[in-house]
Amino acid sequence: MALPLPTRYLTPDDLVEMFELPSVETVYQWRRKRTGPRGFRVGRHLRFDPDDVRVWVDSRRSEAAA
């Protein structure tokens, strides 16, 4: 069963913690390569909608199962 995501917008540091990534640079690489969850800017700050992160995780799961 999937863990519930927070109801607030997520930061790159949140993704690092959630997915146990090596660094926040991984999140920015995903963004440059357009391979990670959809993010958006609030001024100079990058944020992620929890629903978009869930959709991205589900798509990764379905790709792995194929």
C-alpha angles and dihedrals in degrees: 000000000000119000115243116257121228116267093229126080112276128236127217087255089056090056091048090054096042095049097031091237121179094242146338087264087075090062091050091048089053088052094049091047092041091232101116133071117301111269136183138203127247100190103308094337123100117221136179128210109231089225091056090049090052091050090050092049091048091050091050090051093051091049091051091050093051 
